Coordinates of C-alpha atoms in Angstrom, one line a residue:
X149 CA -293.7 337.9 -101.2
X150 CA -297.2 336.6 -102.1
X151 CA -297.6 333.9 -104.7
X152 CA -299.4 336.3 -107.0
X153 CA -296.6 338.9 -106.8
X154 CA -294.0 336.1 -107.4
X155 CA -295.9 334.8 -110.4
X156 CA -296.3 338.3 -111.8
X157 CA -292.5 339.0 -111.3
X158 CA -291.7 335.7 -113.0
X159 CA -293.9 336.5 -116.0
X160 CA -292.3 340.0 -116.4
X161 CA -288.9 338.5 -116.2
X162 CA -289.7 335.9 -118.9
X163 CA -291.0 338.6 -121.1
X164 CA -287.9 340.7 -120.7
X165 CA -285.6 337.8 -121.5
X166 CA -287.6 336.5 -124.4
X167 CA -285.4 335.5 -127.3
X168 CA -285.6 333.3 -130.4
X169 CA -283.8 330.5 -128.6
X170 CA -285.8 327.3 -127.8
X171 CA -288.3 328.1 -125.1
X172 CA -289.1 325.6 -122.3
X173 CA -292.7 324.4 -122.1
X174 CA -294.2 322.5 -119.2
X175 CA -294.9 319.0 -120.5
X176 CA -296.3 317.4 -117.4
X177 CA -297.5 318.4 -113.9
X178 CA -297.5 315.6 -111.3
X179 CA -299.2 315.8 -107.9
X180 CA -298.8 313.7 -104.8
X181 CA -301.4 313.6 -102.1
X182 CA -301.5 311.0 -99.3
X183 CA -303.9 311.7 -96.4
X184 CA -301.2 311.0 -93.7
X185 CA -298.3 312.7 -95.5
X186 CA -297.6 316.4 -95.9
X187 CA -300.1 317.1 -93.0
X188 CA -299.8 319.0 -89.8
X189 CA -302.5 317.9 -87.5
X190 CA -304.4 320.4 -85.3
X191 CA -302.8 323.3 -87.1
X192 CA -303.9 325.7 -89.9
X193 CA -302.3 328.4 -92.0
X194 CA -304.0 331.6 -90.9
X195 CA -304.5 334.7 -93.1
X196 CA -304.0 333.1 -96.5
X197 CA -307.4 331.5 -97.3
X198 CA -308.7 332.8 -100.6
X199 CA -311.6 330.3 -101.0
X200 CA -313.8 328.4 -98.5
X201 CA -315.6 325.3 -99.7
X202 CA -317.9 322.6 -98.2
X203 CA -316.6 319.1 -99.0
X204 CA -317.0 315.6 -97.7
X205 CA -313.3 314.6 -97.3
X206 CA -309.8 315.9 -97.3
X207 CA -309.4 314.3 -100.7
X208 CA -312.2 316.4 -102.1
X209 CA -310.6 319.5 -100.6
X210 CA -307.3 318.5 -102.2
X211 CA -309.0 317.9 -105.6
X212 CA -310.5 321.4 -105.5
X213 CA -307.1 322.9 -104.6
X214 CA -305.4 320.9 -107.4
X215 CA -307.8 321.3 -110.3
X216 CA -309.9 324.5 -109.8
X217 CA -307.6 327.0 -108.3
X218 CA -304.1 327.5 -109.8
X219 CA -303.0 329.7 -107.0
X220 CA -303.7 327.1 -104.3
X221 CA -300.5 325.8 -102.7
X222 CA -301.9 324.4 -99.4
X223 CA -305.2 323.8 -97.7
X224 CA -306.8 323.7 -94.2
X225 CA -309.4 321.0 -93.6
X226 CA -311.7 320.6 -90.7
X227 CA -313.1 317.0 -90.8
X228 CA -316.0 317.3 -88.3
X229 CA -317.4 320.5 -89.8
X230 CA -320.5 320.7 -91.9
X231 CA -320.0 324.0 -93.8
X232 CA -316.9 325.7 -95.2
X233 CA -314.6 322.9 -93.9
X234 CA -312.1 323.3 -96.7
X235 CA -309.9 326.4 -96.9
X236 CA -307.7 326.9 -99.9
X237 CA -304.5 328.9 -99.2
X238 CA -302.3 331.1 -101.5
X239 CA -299.2 330.4 -99.3
X240 CA -297.7 327.5 -97.5
X241 CA -295.9 326.9 -94.2
X242 CA -292.5 327.4 -95.8
X243 CA -293.5 330.8 -97.3
X244 CA -295.2 332.0 -94.2
X245 CA -294.0 330.0 -91.1
X246 CA -295.5 332.6 -88.6
X247 CA -298.9 332.0 -90.1
X248 CA -299.0 328.4 -88.8
X249 CA -301.3 328.3 -85.8
X250 CA -302.7 325.7 -83.5
X251 CA -306.3 324.9 -84.2
X252 CA -308.1 322.0 -82.5
X253 CA -309.5 319.7 -85.2
X254 CA -308.1 321.6 -88.1
X255 CA -305.5 320.0 -90.3
X256 CA -303.0 321.7 -92.6
X257 CA -301.9 320.0 -95.9
X258 CA -299.2 321.0 -98.4
X259 CA -300.0 320.6 -102.1
X260 CA -297.0 318.8 -103.5
X261 CA -296.4 319.5 -107.2
X262 CA -293.6 318.5 -109.5
X263 CA -293.0 319.4 -113.1
X264 CA -291.3 317.8 -116.0
X265 CA -290.0 320.5 -118.5
X266 CA -289.4 319.7 -122.1
X267 CA -287.4 322.0 -124.4
X268 CA -288.6 322.2 -128.0

């Protein structure tokens, strides 16, 4: 199931179960990104890139994934490339394991998010 379809289904489910009880709200969203963690070297996730960007580092690619594209859950980064070296993915290797492919020089990164939920 694509991330977009999953989010749509979750939205519909929340609307169907809406009551006057206290509703949870996301209080804080935390991210973890370490260059040498959550990476699969010489592999990329094929068929799930929704945006290609030109950046100077894996950290810049990650920041675009993190801040500008809410559907981004992983990224492909090609360090030696000059153009379109950052691919933002709408799936990750757990969601689509068959999409992980060997690619010389390409690196796959997961975006690790955690949430703190506060009930009012």
